Amino acid sequence: MKTFISLLTIISLTVSQVMAGEGMWVLSLIGKNYQQMKEAGFRLTPEDIYSINQTCLKDAIVSLNDGECTAEFVSTKGMLLTNHHCGYEDIQSISSVSNDYLTNGFWAKKMADEIPIKGKTAALLISIEDVTDKILTPSTLRLGPESQIAVIEGTIESLEEEYSENGKYKAEISNFFNGNYYYMFKYVVYKDIRLVGAPPESIGQFGGENDNFAWPRQGADFCIFRVYTAPDGSPAEYSEKNIPYVPQKYLKINTKGVNEGDFAMIIGYPAETQRHYSPRQIRMLKDNFSVLSETYKQKLDITKSFMDSDDAIRIQYASKHTEDYNAYKYYYDTYRCINDLKVIERRQKAETDLDKWISADKKSKYKKVIQQYNNDLIANSQNDIYMNYWLASMYAGCEFVKFGSKHYMLYHYLSIGYRQKVEEIVKELKANSEAYFRNYNPKIDYTVSKQMLKYYVDHVPQKYCPAGSNDSAFFLLLEQNFTTSILTDKDRYNNFLKNPSAEALSQDLLFLLAVEIVEKMDYFQASDALECKTEVHYRDYTKAMMEMAKSINPDTLFYPDANSTMRLTYGKVCGYTYQGKDMGWYTTFESLIAKKNNNDRDFMVLPELQNLFDKRDFGTYAYNDTLRLCFLTDNDISGGNSGSAVLNGDGDIIGLAFDGNQEAMSCDIMFEPDIQRTICVDIRYVLFVIDKFAKAGNIISELEFVN
């Protein structure tokens, strides 16, 4: 019997444990999992999932904005289905107080009404190729750490340029198993993406911050885009002449519904996991997450107070606040779960087993690998903490810091009189400034920055802080500069860009402070020598774990950590029990009405939705006189999987994955088969909202249904 495990899960798993959903599998290698999938209810073939010789499921799945989310084609005219929270920033960017698509939703009744989303991209995977032998050559592996990493990086750059075919493709090489394998991913990137439909946030984000990472859930977390191409079908920037993309493959919608125990699989782009971290790495991660959660919480309290006082600010900062809250919740709950689920202690046992296995072989080439790797981590552990204080409070906390630092190269080229470069940078800054100032409020930035600077100064050594920041006069000067800086006012900024000068920047104290803060980052970074040594030792540590597992069970199959490349996870529809309570596996319309509170934006129920409930007008989407809203699976997902279609054994859509549950938030580090679940919106609830609530028959008519 084959065993499916992450590298540090050393004890062999039974078949039932395997089917608890663990594993983010590379599509080109999925044939090795086929028998298990077939026994669980998969009714297609490996070639139906991934092939370069025929259309397959990979041809229906795209990565949005370089891995931020996943989406899937659901029509012959390039219509994409994804999560509402994946389009939230886009919806916010086109909203205003007078045209509030966040509150009211948006439904294009015809293609001409669809709204172009500036900067949004959809990357379609063309192929996956193992290029390990081209990168980890015997001569490269004989080099010392610094030379070795330099050669590897150079080879990767050359191969990516070669495989891009002069820009026809986006070619990316990703490492797997911490540098033990390398795969080339080729994509075609589409750049004309338009919004087709989105429910009001009271439907798409029902429960809001309160229900984030929580179960039970009732949100219809979906929105709809469309991909457009040039008339010849090639990728193109927005143009009125562009036409809807015709996908090679699109997914059908299954309206039969799901039952507990049904097969479920998800194909998408999980962002990042740390399943192969050592116990010391997890301990460092936990300490960092404590810092990050505390910092984000302070920022959230300030922005929320401004948003509650003004609708214009609410719309302006909606996306930023949601992103910050999601980060806070993730860091806080992961920190808590590492403790509650004793993740470090369990991972320590795996490392102890590794140590024993190495010691049993007197000739082992891994004799020093554990000690070497842990020494590398210790060498930079304190700076790692300071880096996270800087990252959360300074770079992510103070808007003027990130924005101001983007002008450093402009200052440099102005100083040396390199006019061509100045013109190029000014053009780019001007193009991006409109969106920046549309979503910027200097009063909020000052209030947050003042708090973040004080917090930072209180927690890191003075040498890492801006000069004079331990003096009250510093903060008086900060307030004054917010009222005069070119970085905090659209008109002042545009006037500067009309006639930019190094002198103007050198006299702008907020710009100088931003540069000073960013330069502090150099203090925290490990030396190149230490970084390269750590990378090589981590690769060897991981390889030792793999060899130990193979020695226990030669048929063991490993899955690599998520790294924003396309993966497949398979399992079943199921609930869970937590602290003796049956948490169930689905929710109904009744549970949404039970949470209703029209005095709280997170739990508002619109009159039109209430009316449909009161009339029991669920259309053809009902189940036993009610409407099921969300359900659970034991699939293995991470950030980036948001928007992924949940598929049945025939590859048809039964739902959309949109969240994980807070009881197992350390799942990126260690899979928890008993309590880790994927929260999905039932596709029938999605159809109900489009059909019965929005009356968007034009969207329904594009879809293909199976039952």
XYZ file of C-alpha atoms in Angstrom:
707
model
C 0.000 0.000 0.000
C 1.307 3.430 -0.923
C 1.628 6.019 1.815
C 0.933 9.718 1.221
C 2.706 12.004 3.678
C 4.331 15.352 4.164
C 8.037 15.095 4.874
C 7.821 15.309 8.634
C 4.860 12.976 9.046
C 6.991 9.915 9.559
C 4.486 7.415 10.862
C 2.824 5.539 7.994
C -0.806 6.421 7.382
C -3.693 4.052 6.789
C -5.924 4.330 3.733
C -8.665 6.041 5.757
C -6.200 8.611 7.056
C -4.921 9.264 3.541
C -8.437 9.996 2.382
C -8.856 12.555 5.150
C -7.787 14.956 2.431
C -4.151 15.707 3.230
C -1.924 16.672 0.317
C -1.472 19.420 -2.246
C -0.514 17.363 -5.277
C 1.309 18.473 -8.433
C -1.016 17.862 -11.379
C 1.570 16.409 -13.751
C 2.297 13.661 -11.187
C -1.303 12.921 -10.210
C -1.256 9.506 -11.883
C 0.475 8.165 -8.773
C -2.636 9.036 -6.745
C -5.133 7.730 -9.274
C -6.051 4.452 -7.611
C -6.805 6.132 -4.292
C -8.854 8.811 -6.028
C -10.794 6.236 -8.006
C -11.637 4.268 -4.884
C -12.864 7.474 -3.248
C -15.293 8.319 -6.060
C -13.241 9.975 -8.815
C -14.709 8.945 -12.188
C -12.281 10.550 -14.651
C -8.698 9.703 -15.645
C -5.369 11.377 -14.818
C -5.296 12.718 -18.403
C -8.622 14.450 -17.747
C -6.848 16.419 -15.011
C -3.533 17.211 -16.674
C -2.379 16.682 -20.235
C -0.455 18.627 -22.848
C -2.017 16.535 -25.639
C -5.732 17.025 -24.937
C -8.017 19.479 -23.207
C -8.261 18.824 -19.485
C -9.306 20.388 -16.198
C -6.113 22.448 -15.925
C -7.300 24.366 -19.009
C -10.340 25.646 -17.090
C -8.441 26.988 -14.056
C -6.614 30.326 -13.827
C -4.508 32.155 -11.286
C -5.686 35.695 -10.565
C -3.155 38.486 -10.010
C -0.056 36.282 -9.722
C -1.565 33.831 -7.255
C -3.776 36.044 -5.090
C -6.769 33.816 -5.869
C -8.040 31.083 -8.170
C -10.865 31.282 -10.722
C -12.412 28.939 -13.281
C -14.010 29.279 -16.699
C -17.717 28.443 -16.630
C -18.847 29.359 -20.125
C -17.824 29.297 -23.772
C -17.475 33.073 -23.606
C -14.687 33.336 -21.054
C -16.815 33.889 -17.954
C -14.883 33.319 -14.715
C -16.253 32.309 -11.328
C -14.324 33.144 -8.156
C -14.902 34.412 -4.604
C -16.435 37.762 -3.686
C -13.451 38.483 -1.462
C -11.173 37.851 -4.466
C -12.938 40.682 -6.278
C -13.491 42.865 -3.221
C -10.648 45.286 -3.991
C -11.836 45.537 -7.604
C -15.421 46.264 -6.539
C -14.172 48.849 -4.050
C -11.997 50.492 -6.703
C -15.021 51.262 -8.911
C -17.333 52.251 -6.034
C -18.237 55.672 -4.684
C -20.810 57.041 -2.254
C -23.158 57.749 -5.172
C -22.427 54.428 -6.908
C -21.734 52.024 -4.060
C -21.259 48.588 -5.639
C -19.964 47.207 -2.330
C -23.308 47.860 -0.648
C -25.624 47.423 -3.622
C -23.842 44.818 -5.727
C -23.338 44.939 -9.487
C -24.894 42.937 -12.331
C -24.090 43.571 -15.987
C -27.206 42.844 -18.019
C -25.193 42.709 -21.228
C -21.509 42.478 -22.138
C -21.323 46.173 -22.970
C -22.120 46.923 -19.304
C -19.192 44.901 -17.936
C -16.608 47.033 -16.140
C -12.875 46.736 -17.002
C -10.695 46.181 -13.936
C -7.395 47.974 -14.333
C -4.363 45.827 -13.500
C -6.237 42.557 -13.008
C -4.712 39.489 -14.689
C -5.622 35.848 -15.254
C -2.799 33.367 -15.899
C -3.632 30.120 -17.692
C -1.217 27.220 -17.170
C 0.098 25.667 -20.400
C 2.568 23.070 -19.162
C 4.687 21.753 -16.298
C 8.199 20.395 -16.885
C 10.737 18.887 -14.483
C 13.984 20.849 -14.933
C 15.795 19.588 -11.846
C 18.617 17.981 -13.838
C 19.265 21.261 -15.637
C 19.663 23.134 -12.346
C 21.119 20.726 -9.778
C 24.009 19.492 -11.891
C 26.829 17.498 -10.218
C 29.272 20.355 -10.801
C 26.892 22.866 -9.185
C 26.343 20.684 -6.125
C 30.107 20.446 -5.548
C 30.350 24.210 -5.035
C 30.247 26.000 -1.696
C 26.877 27.444 -0.549
C 27.301 30.987 -1.904
C 28.666 29.903 -5.283
C 26.100 27.134 -5.515
C 23.112 29.432 -4.928
C 24.535 32.010 -7.356
C 24.832 29.375 -10.119
C 21.329 28.024 -9.405
C 19.794 31.504 -9.566
C 21.652 32.284 -12.778
C 20.524 29.030 -14.396
C 16.919 29.675 -13.390
C 17.012 33.148 -14.925
C 18.440 31.805 -18.190
C 15.915 28.970 -18.424
C 12.972 31.264 -17.714
C 14.106 33.600 -20.479
C 14.501 30.668 -22.878
C 11.095 29.151 -22.083
C 9.293 32.496 -22.333
C 9.877 32.417 -26.118
C 10.491 36.139 -26.403
C 7.615 37.066 -24.118
C 4.975 34.787 -25.601
C 4.720 32.959 -22.263
C 5.287 33.770 -18.653
C 7.857 31.158 -17.599
C 8.444 30.546 -13.901
C 10.644 27.952 -12.215
C 9.576 26.986 -8.715
C 11.538 24.875 -6.286
C 9.946 21.930 -4.511
C 10.923 20.169 -1.295
C 13.054 23.144 -0.310
C 15.331 23.108 -3.319
C 15.546 19.370 -3.962
C 13.471 19.584 -7.169
C 12.685 22.308 -9.712
C 9.737 22.561 -12.111
C 9.103 24.962 -14.987
C 5.562 26.379 -15.256
C 4.542 28.087 -18.498
C 1.541 30.433 -18.556
C -0.354 32.664 -20.927
C -1.374 35.834 -19.071
C -4.604 37.649 -19.987
C -4.838 41.338 -19.090
C -8.324 42.475 -20.089
C -10.521 41.292 -17.220
C -13.986 42.785 -16.657
C -16.463 42.547 -13.809
C -19.685 40.792 -14.764
C -21.492 40.398 -11.464
C -21.129 40.607 -7.703
C -23.707 40.377 -4.927
C -24.006 43.083 -2.257
C -21.402 42.571 0.460
C -24.235 41.858 2.911
C -24.735 38.654 0.886
C -21.238 37.961 -0.436
C -19.527 38.787 2.872
C -22.358 37.949 5.308
C -20.847 37.632 8.785
C -17.969 39.949 7.877
C -15.078 40.195 10.301
C -16.996 38.412 13.036
C -17.294 35.181 11.044
C -13.882 35.250 9.372
C -12.303 31.749 9.585
C -15.371 30.599 11.536
C -17.924 27.850 11.049
C -20.924 27.796 10.608
C -21.050 30.266 7.701
C -23.769 31.741 5.486
C -21.939 33.963 2.963
C -22.511 33.674 -0.788
C -18.813 34.342 -1.371
C -18.706 34.619 -5.154
C -18.322 37.111 -7.962
C -18.018 36.844 -11.724
C -15.494 38.207 -14.224
C -14.907 37.752 -17.934
C -11.634 37.434 -19.840
C -11.276 39.366 -23.098
C -8.651 38.973 -25.827
C -7.581 40.707 -29.008
C -9.724 39.774 -32.042
C -7.168 37.092 -32.967
C -7.518 35.451 -29.534
C -4.177 36.617 -28.176
C -3.740 38.354 -24.782
C -4.154 42.124 -24.970
C -4.588 45.186 -22.788
C -8.111 46.605 -22.556
C -9.632 47.747 -25.829
C -13.216 48.237 -27.000
C -12.277 46.038 -29.956
C -11.421 43.059 -27.736
C -13.660 39.994 -27.747
C -14.610 37.423 -25.081
C -12.025 34.678 -24.652
C -13.040 31.230 -25.911
C -11.592 28.696 -23.449
C -10.442 25.254 -24.503
C -12.193 23.911 -21.408
C -14.904 25.232 -19.131
C -16.587 23.646 -16.126
C -20.190 22.519 -15.935
C -22.428 23.212 -12.942
C -23.912 20.284 -11.007
C -27.292 21.222 -9.503
C -28.040 17.908 -7.807
C -26.376 18.979 -4.577
C -24.044 17.134 -2.234
C -24.347 14.565 0.507
C -22.050 13.762 3.382
C -19.304 11.412 2.234
C -19.389 12.506 -1.421
C -16.055 12.749 -3.237
C -14.746 16.317 -3.490
C -11.616 17.705 -5.112
C -10.195 21.186 -5.561
C -7.740 22.428 -8.188
C -6.184 25.802 -7.515
C -3.183 27.864 -6.533
C -2.454 27.486 -2.798
C -0.009 30.218 -1.830
C 2.330 28.982 0.874
C 2.572 26.302 3.541
C 5.270 25.359 6.035
C 4.554 21.633 6.410
C 8.275 20.843 6.317
C 9.432 23.328 8.932
C 11.674 22.135 11.738
C 10.539 22.638 15.367
C 12.883 25.614 15.734
C 11.451 27.225 12.598
C 7.926 26.810 13.957
C 8.969 28.342 17.280
C 10.370 31.357 15.431
C 7.220 31.556 13.317
C 5.050 31.525 16.432
C 7.034 34.375 17.994
C 6.750 36.390 14.796
C 3.007 35.798 14.528
C 2.565 37.115 18.055
C 4.271 40.357 16.981
C 2.325 40.601 13.724
C -1.116 40.006 15.254
C -0.558 42.581 18.006
C 0.628 45.188 15.509
C -2.192 44.686 13.013
C -4.780 44.885 15.804
C -3.699 48.414 16.743
C -3.935 49.590 13.149
C -7.373 48.013 12.721
C -8.853 49.781 15.734
C -7.829 53.165 14.325
C -9.015 52.654 10.739
C -12.323 51.162 11.899
C -13.128 54.265 13.958
C -12.635 56.479 10.891
C -14.643 54.152 8.628
C -17.598 54.070 11.002
C -17.801 57.870 10.975
C -17.891 58.505 7.217
C -19.293 56.512 4.272
C -16.716 57.929 1.865
C -13.902 56.707 4.123
C -15.687 53.375 4.591
C -15.568 52.786 0.833
C -12.078 54.277 0.514
C -10.550 51.971 3.129
C -12.837 48.926 2.780
C -10.351 46.753 0.911
C -7.335 47.814 3.006
C -9.195 47.191 6.249
C -10.423 43.789 5.091
C -6.893 42.747 4.100
C -5.491 43.941 7.431
C -8.200 42.176 9.411
C -7.651 38.955 7.492
C -3.909 39.182 8.264
C -4.567 39.893 11.951
C -6.993 36.980 12.260
C -4.646 34.607 10.467
C -1.633 35.497 12.619
C -3.608 35.479 15.875
C -5.424 32.193 15.285
C -2.330 30.453 13.933
C -0.351 31.515 17.006
C -3.145 30.217 19.234
C -3.439 26.888 17.409
C 0.322 26.250 17.475
C -0.019 26.324 21.261
C -3.380 24.589 21.623
C -2.605 21.752 19.213
C 0.965 21.328 20.490
C 2.363 21.651 16.983
C 5.951 22.284 18.092
C 5.971 19.286 20.431
C 4.618 16.989 17.720
C 7.119 18.269 15.175
C 9.937 17.802 17.710
C 9.150 14.098 17.797
C 9.708 13.908 14.029
C 13.080 15.609 14.349
C 14.025 13.280 17.220
C 13.155 10.324 14.994
C 15.349 11.802 12.269
C 18.242 12.189 14.694
C 17.929 8.547 15.739
C 17.768 7.386 12.111
C 20.895 9.352 11.212
C 22.760 8.133 14.300
C 21.992 4.499 13.437
C 24.143 4.820 10.300
C 27.733 5.606 11.255
C 28.505 6.504 7.627
C 25.500 8.797 7.154
C 26.196 11.915 5.112
C 23.635 13.718 7.262
C 25.575 13.478 10.554
C 25.699 17.238 11.081
C 22.622 18.365 9.172
C 20.282 18.965 12.148
C 22.865 20.873 14.138
C 24.012 22.889 11.118
C 20.505 23.902 10.169
C 19.469 24.844 13.703
C 22.654 26.894 14.122
C 21.758 28.818 10.960
C 18.328 29.622 12.375
C 19.685 30.691 15.746
C 22.165 33.037 14.077
C 19.402 35.281 12.749
C 16.524 34.614 15.166
C 16.564 37.955 17.013
C 16.879 39.998 13.846
C 13.934 38.011 12.493
C 11.761 39.345 15.324
C 12.888 42.927 14.726
C 12.225 42.511 11.003
C 8.604 41.611 11.729
C 8.145 44.617 14.001
C 9.478 46.739 11.126
C 7.386 44.984 8.483
C 4.045 45.204 10.293
C 4.352 48.606 11.941
C 6.564 50.582 9.544
C 6.233 49.195 6.028
C 2.694 47.796 6.160
C 1.514 50.153 8.902
C 2.539 53.578 7.576
C 1.200 54.271 4.104
C 3.603 57.155 3.509
C 6.594 54.845 4.056
C 5.764 52.411 1.275
C 4.619 55.185 -1.075
C 7.528 57.485 -0.257
C 10.175 54.801 -0.730
C 9.029 54.379 -4.343
C 10.498 57.826 -5.043
C 14.047 57.036 -3.981
C 15.231 56.123 -7.489
C 13.574 59.262 -8.822
C 15.599 61.271 -6.298
C 18.766 59.412 -7.330
C 18.349 60.061 -11.058
C 17.315 63.675 -10.473
C 20.489 64.142 -8.425
C 22.755 62.884 -11.223
C 20.747 64.472 -14.052
C 19.753 61.256 -15.844
C 16.780 62.776 -17.675
C 15.624 59.683 -19.575
C 15.317 57.639 -16.405
C 13.567 60.535 -14.662
C 10.950 60.697 -17.422
C 10.378 56.923 -17.281
C 9.915 56.921 -13.500
C 7.664 59.995 -13.514
C 5.450 58.385 -16.137
C 5.073 55.249 -13.999
C 4.480 57.212 -10.791
C 1.846 59.345 -12.480
C 0.046 56.251 -13.798
C -0.121 54.697 -10.311
C -0.805 57.825 -8.279
C -4.459 58.190 -9.242
C -5.397 54.873 -7.626
C -3.188 55.621 -4.617
C -4.759 58.973 -3.778
C -8.271 57.711 -4.517
C -7.835 55.307 -1.598
C -5.751 57.549 0.666
C -6.692 59.728 3.604
C -3.849 61.703 5.234
C -5.648 61.977 8.589
C -5.861 58.209 8.836
C -2.280 57.753 7.687
C -1.001 60.266 10.249
C -3.012 58.764 13.109
C -1.937 55.226 12.270
C 1.687 56.198 11.579
C 1.989 58.047 14.890
C 0.760 54.955 16.764
C 2.886 52.561 14.720
C 6.051 54.617 15.182
C 5.553 54.798 18.950
C 4.895 51.054 19.091
C 7.976 50.298 16.982
C 10.248 52.544 19.051
C 9.023 50.842 22.242
C 9.916 47.356 20.998
C 13.184 47.506 19.057
C 16.653 48.837 19.914
C 17.182 52.528 19.212
C 19.746 51.857 16.482
C 16.930 50.378 14.369
C 14.694 53.446 14.855
C 14.500 56.758 12.976
C 16.783 59.427 14.373
C 15.151 61.397 17.194
C 12.071 59.177 17.374
C 12.429 58.802 21.152
C 11.761 62.537 21.538
C 8.272 64.083 21.674
C 9.419 66.823 19.280
C 9.771 64.144 16.598
C 6.017 63.539 16.597
C 5.172 67.234 16.494
C 7.366 67.528 13.413
C 5.683 64.452 11.939
C 2.242 66.081 12.264
C 3.457 69.289 10.635
C 5.007 67.439 7.713
C 1.797 65.578 6.976
C 0.216 68.954 6.157
C 2.970 70.040 3.747
C 4.472 66.907 2.151
C 4.025 66.142 -1.522
C 3.282 62.545 -0.458
C 0.039 63.359 1.352
C -1.892 65.544 -1.092
C -2.889 64.793 -4.677
C -2.572 68.382 -5.936
C 0.837 68.941 -4.317
C 1.983 65.624 -5.712
C 0.815 66.310 -9.281
C 2.421 69.756 -9.223
C 5.689 68.162 -8.156
C 5.562 65.605 -10.987
C 5.086 68.406 -13.516
C 8.483 69.775 -12.553
C 10.271 67.217 -10.336
C 13.526 68.185 -8.631
C 15.961 66.584 -6.230
C 15.826 69.772 -4.152
C 12.065 69.421 -3.592
C 12.471 65.846 -2.396
C 15.458 66.679 -0.214
C 13.359 69.310 1.569
C 10.383 66.988 2.051
C 10.971 65.586 5.526
C 8.281 62.913 5.145
C 10.058 61.560 2.067
C 13.381 61.588 3.925
C 11.789 59.783 6.874
C 10.320 57.135 4.550
C 13.743 56.504 3.003
C 15.405 56.349 6.431
C 12.843 53.811 7.661
C 13.221 51.608 4.599
C 17.009 51.679 4.881
C 16.705 50.262 8.403
C 15.690 46.978 6.787
C 19.339 46.336 5.946
C 20.045 45.904 9.658
C 17.707 42.936 9.900
C 18.726 40.939 6.869
C 21.084 38.026 7.241
C 24.359 38.186 5.363
C 24.453 36.611 1.911
C 26.755 33.930 3.312
C 24.310 32.992 6.080
C 21.299 33.034 3.754
C 23.009 30.736 1.244
C 24.264 28.403 3.949
C 20.780 28.211 5.493
C 19.224 27.435 2.109
C 21.645 24.577 1.403
C 21.326 23.113 4.907
C 17.512 23.280 4.731
C 17.620 21.392 1.435
C 19.796 18.688 3.019
C 17.586 18.558 6.137
C 14.521 18.023 3.935
C 16.278 15.391 1.828
C 17.249 13.482 4.972
C 13.609 13.459 6.067
C 12.549 12.104 2.677
C 15.146 9.346 2.728
C 14.162 8.334 6.257
C 10.493 8.068 5.259
C 11.425 5.985 2.198
C 13.453 3.660 4.411
C 10.332 3.075 6.521
C 8.018 2.584 3.527
C 9.549 2.426 0.008
C 6.133 3.202 -1.555
C 5.812 6.531 0.228
C 4.655 9.438 -1.951
C 5.456 12.974 -0.822
C 3.656 16.191 -1.525
C 5.581 19.479 -1.557
C 4.720 22.657 0.287
C 2.387 25.066 -1.484
C 4.209 27.746 -3.475
C 1.512 29.394 -5.648
C 1.710 26.689 -8.309
C -1.310 24.690 -9.450
C -2.206 21.824 -7.099
C -4.964 19.293 -6.564
C -6.419 18.139 -3.250
C -9.015 15.391 -2.945
C -11.181 14.135 -0.111
C -14.847 14.140 0.814
C -17.778 16.199 2.059
C -17.839 15.920 5.844
C -18.294 17.761 9.116
C -16.266 17.552 12.322
C -16.548 17.369 16.075
C -14.819 19.949 18.250
C -14.576 19.736 22.031
C -17.395 17.193 22.045
C -19.731 19.278 19.871
C -20.969 18.099 16.473
C -20.290 21.094 14.199
C -22.373 19.701 11.327
C -21.424 19.822 7.658
C -23.834 22.314 6.048
C -25.857 25.445 6.795
C -29.331 26.527 5.640
C -31.176 29.762 4.962
C -32.758 29.486 8.411
C -29.350 29.871 10.065
C -28.752 33.080 8.112
C -32.067 34.553 9.252
C -31.251 33.546 12.833
C -28.098 35.721 12.684
C -29.915 38.696 11.148
C -29.163 42.065 12.757
C -29.867 45.058 10.540
C -28.081 47.340 13.008
C -24.800 45.594 12.169
C -23.447 45.816 8.593
C -21.916 42.355 8.962
C -25.290 40.724 9.613
C -27.717 42.796 7.539
C -30.364 40.940 5.527
C -31.711 42.920 2.607
C -35.527 43.150 2.256
C -35.411 41.427 -1.143
C -33.574 38.456 0.368
C -35.883 38.348 3.404
C -38.887 38.391 1.058
C -37.581 35.383 -0.891
C -37.111 33.532 2.389
C -40.569 34.437 3.696
C -42.164 33.216 0.468
C -39.917 30.101 0.430
C -39.150 31.138 -3.133
C -36.003 29.102 -3.650
C -36.693 28.119 -7.240
C -35.137 24.873 -8.423
C -32.278 25.244 -5.940
C -34.142 24.059 -2.834
C -33.486 20.925 -0.843
C -36.384 19.611 1.267
C -38.109 23.015 1.324
C -35.006 24.930 2.365
C -31.883 26.300 0.759
C -28.472 24.973 1.707
C -25.927 27.759 1.781
C -22.487 26.390 2.682
C -20.894 23.005 3.320
C -17.614 21.500 4.527
C -15.016 19.203 2.981
C -11.766 17.793 4.333
C -9.780 19.126 1.359
C -6.311 20.534 2.005
C -6.145 24.200 0.957
C -4.294 27.397 1.774
C -4.396 31.091 0.851
C -4.529 31.408 -2.933
C -7.067 28.581 -3.161
C -9.810 31.146 -2.565
C -12.190 31.037 -5.499
C -11.314 27.461 -6.418
C -14.185 25.354 -7.664
C -15.069 22.337 -5.543
C -15.569 19.494 -8.022
C -17.335 16.155 -7.815
C -16.033 12.886 -9.229
C -17.040 13.941 -12.750
C -15.202 17.252 -12.576
C -18.387 19.331 -12.290
C -18.783 22.261 -9.895
C -20.607 21.623 -6.615
C -19.310 24.668 -4.748
C -16.603 27.285 -4.280
C -13.913 27.050 -1.607
C -13.557 30.288 0.346
C -12.165 29.712 3.835
C -10.736 27.414 6.481
C -11.889 26.945 10.076
C -10.274 28.685 13.041
C -9.993 25.524 15.151
C -7.187 24.356 12.826
C -5.521 27.589 11.751
C -2.061 26.098 12.184
C -2.903 23.836 9.232
C -0.345 25.551 6.994
C 2.264 24.036 9.311
C 0.633 20.734 10.202
C -2.436 19.058 8.701
C -5.160 18.243 11.244
C -7.339 15.461 9.753
C -9.880 15.373 12.580
C -10.771 19.068 12.677
C -9.329 20.803 9.601
C -12.041 21.660 7.089
C -12.530 23.694 3.924
C -15.563 25.996 3.994
C -17.423 26.090 0.669
C -20.404 27.998 -0.662
C -22.925 25.605 -2.223
C -23.172 26.255 -5.959
C -26.961 26.129 -5.660
C -26.859 29.138 -3.327
C -24.689 30.950 -5.865
C -27.242 30.188 -8.595
C -30.118 31.247 -6.333
C -28.517 34.655 -5.759
C -27.828 35.168 -9.477
C -31.240 33.927 -10.595
C -33.791 34.730 -7.904
C -32.187 37.694 -6.132
C -30.356 39.500 -8.966
C -32.637 38.266 -11.761
C -29.541 38.039 -13.956
C -30.932 35.603 -16.488
C -28.246 36.573 -18.972
C -25.618 35.049 -16.665
C -27.663 31.913 -15.984
C -28.179 31.368 -19.721
C -24.397 31.186 -20.297
C -23.883 28.343 -17.838
C -24.157 24.635 -18.628
C -25.912 22.479 -16.045
C -25.803 18.771 -15.240
C -27.873 16.901 -12.685
